[in-house]
Amino acid sequence: QDHVCSLPKVPFRGAPCSDAAGRQVPYSTIMKQVNSSLSGVLWDELQKAPFYEYKDSAGQFHQVWFDDPHSISLKAAYVKSRGLRGIGMWNGNSLDYSRETAAEQQTQAMWQALTP
């Protein structure tokens, strides 16, 4: 209800809790799963990022954070407004490069969002 999801303490390079407790999900999986999630797309104003929540078949609660064209464009605009040299994404090969129309549109929108 409060959209707080705690990560287990998985030490990584001296940090007591890290993203090593989670796992990476391909963007294509996120786009397919978000529509059937418990929450639909939620927005965190502090992080300027979308996320959603779901329960797996064992009933365990999960929270998935991701970037979309809107969140990337906000971050790219911030970089540009500060006169910084550029922006990149963590893992562009997680986008859906299939020939499906929706996938092609999503992938194109993600790449275009990098250049405000």
Coordinates of C-alpha atoms in Angstrom, one line a residue:
Q1 CA 0.0 0.0 0.0
D2 CA 2.8 2.4 0.7
H3 CA 4.9 1.3 -2.3
V4 CA 7.9 0.6 -0.1
C5 CA 9.9 -2.4 -1.1
S6 CA 13.0 -3.3 1.0
L7 CA 16.0 -4.9 -0.5
P8 CA 17.7 -7.6 1.4
K9 CA 21.2 -6.7 2.7
V10 CA 23.5 -8.1 0.0
P11 CA 26.9 -6.5 0.6
F12 CA 28.8 -5.3 -2.5
R13 CA 32.1 -3.5 -2.5
G14 CA 31.5 -2.2 1.0
A15 CA 27.9 -1.0 0.6
P16 CA 25.6 -2.8 3.1
C17 CA 22.8 -3.0 0.5
S18 CA 23.0 -2.9 -3.2
D19 CA 21.4 -3.7 -6.5
A20 CA 23.1 -7.0 -6.3
A21 CA 20.0 -8.0 -4.3
G22 CA 17.9 -7.6 -7.5
R23 CA 18.2 -8.6 -11.1
Q24 CA 17.9 -7.0 -14.5
V25 CA 14.8 -7.5 -16.5
P26 CA 14.7 -6.9 -20.3
Y27 CA 12.6 -3.9 -21.4
S28 CA 10.5 -6.1 -23.6
T29 CA 9.5 -8.1 -20.5
I30 CA 8.7 -5.0 -18.5
M31 CA 6.5 -3.6 -21.3
K32 CA 4.6 -6.9 -21.4
Q33 CA 4.3 -7.3 -17.7
V34 CA 3.4 -3.8 -16.6
N35 CA -0.1 -3.9 -18.1
S36 CA -1.0 -7.0 -16.1
S37 CA 0.7 -5.8 -12.9
L38 CA -1.1 -5.1 -9.6
S39 CA -0.3 -1.4 -9.8
G40 CA 0.1 -0.4 -13.4
V41 CA 2.7 2.2 -14.0
L42 CA 3.6 4.3 -10.9
W43 CA 5.8 7.4 -10.9
D44 CA 8.4 8.4 -8.3
E45 CA 8.8 12.2 -8.5
L46 CA 12.1 12.1 -6.5
Q47 CA 13.8 9.6 -8.8
K48 CA 11.9 10.8 -11.9
A49 CA 11.4 7.2 -12.8
P50 CA 8.5 4.8 -13.3
F51 CA 8.0 1.5 -11.5
Y52 CA 5.3 -1.1 -11.0
E53 CA 4.5 -3.9 -8.6
Y54 CA 3.4 -7.4 -9.0
K55 CA 3.1 -10.7 -7.2
D56 CA 4.6 -13.8 -8.7
S57 CA 3.0 -17.3 -8.9
A58 CA 4.3 -18.0 -5.4
G59 CA 2.6 -14.9 -4.0
Q60 CA 5.8 -13.0 -3.5
F61 CA 5.6 -9.2 -3.9
H62 CA 8.0 -7.6 -6.4
Q63 CA 8.8 -4.0 -7.5
V64 CA 10.3 -3.2 -10.9
W65 CA 12.0 0.1 -11.5
F66 CA 12.8 1.1 -15.1
D67 CA 13.4 4.0 -17.4
D68 CA 11.0 4.9 -20.2
P69 CA 11.2 7.6 -22.9
H70 CA 9.7 10.2 -20.5
S71 CA 12.1 9.5 -17.6
I72 CA 15.1 9.4 -20.0
S73 CA 14.1 12.6 -21.6
L74 CA 13.9 14.4 -18.2
K75 CA 17.4 13.1 -17.4
A76 CA 18.8 14.1 -20.8
A77 CA 17.3 17.5 -20.5
Y78 CA 18.9 17.9 -17.1
V79 CA 22.3 16.9 -18.6
K80 CA 21.8 19.4 -21.4
S81 CA 20.7 22.2 -19.1
R82 CA 23.9 21.7 -17.0
G83 CA 26.1 21.8 -20.1
L84 CA 27.4 18.3 -19.5
R85 CA 29.0 16.3 -22.3
G86 CA 26.4 13.5 -22.7
I87 CA 24.2 10.8 -21.4
G88 CA 24.0 7.1 -22.0
M89 CA 21.9 4.2 -21.0
W90 CA 23.0 1.2 -18.9
N91 CA 22.1 -1.6 -21.3
G92 CA 20.6 -0.7 -24.7
N93 CA 20.6 -4.4 -25.8
S94 CA 17.8 -5.0 -23.3
L95 CA 15.4 -3.1 -25.6
D96 CA 13.1 -5.1 -27.8
Y97 CA 14.6 -5.2 -31.4
S98 CA 11.9 -7.5 -32.8
R99 CA 10.0 -6.5 -35.8
E100 CA 6.7 -6.1 -33.9
T101 CA 5.3 -2.7 -34.5
A102 CA 4.9 -1.8 -30.8
A103 CA 8.4 -3.0 -30.0
E104 CA 9.9 -0.9 -32.9
Q105 CA 8.0 2.2 -31.6
Q106 CA 9.1 1.7 -28.0
T107 CA 12.8 1.2 -29.0
Q108 CA 12.8 4.2 -31.3
A109 CA 11.2 6.3 -28.6
M110 CA 13.9 5.2 -26.1
W111 CA 16.7 6.1 -28.4
Q112 CA 15.2 9.5 -29.3
A113 CA 14.7 10.4 -25.6
L114 CA 18.5 10.5 -25.3
T115 CA 18.7 13.7 -27.4
P116 CA 16.5 16.5 -26.0

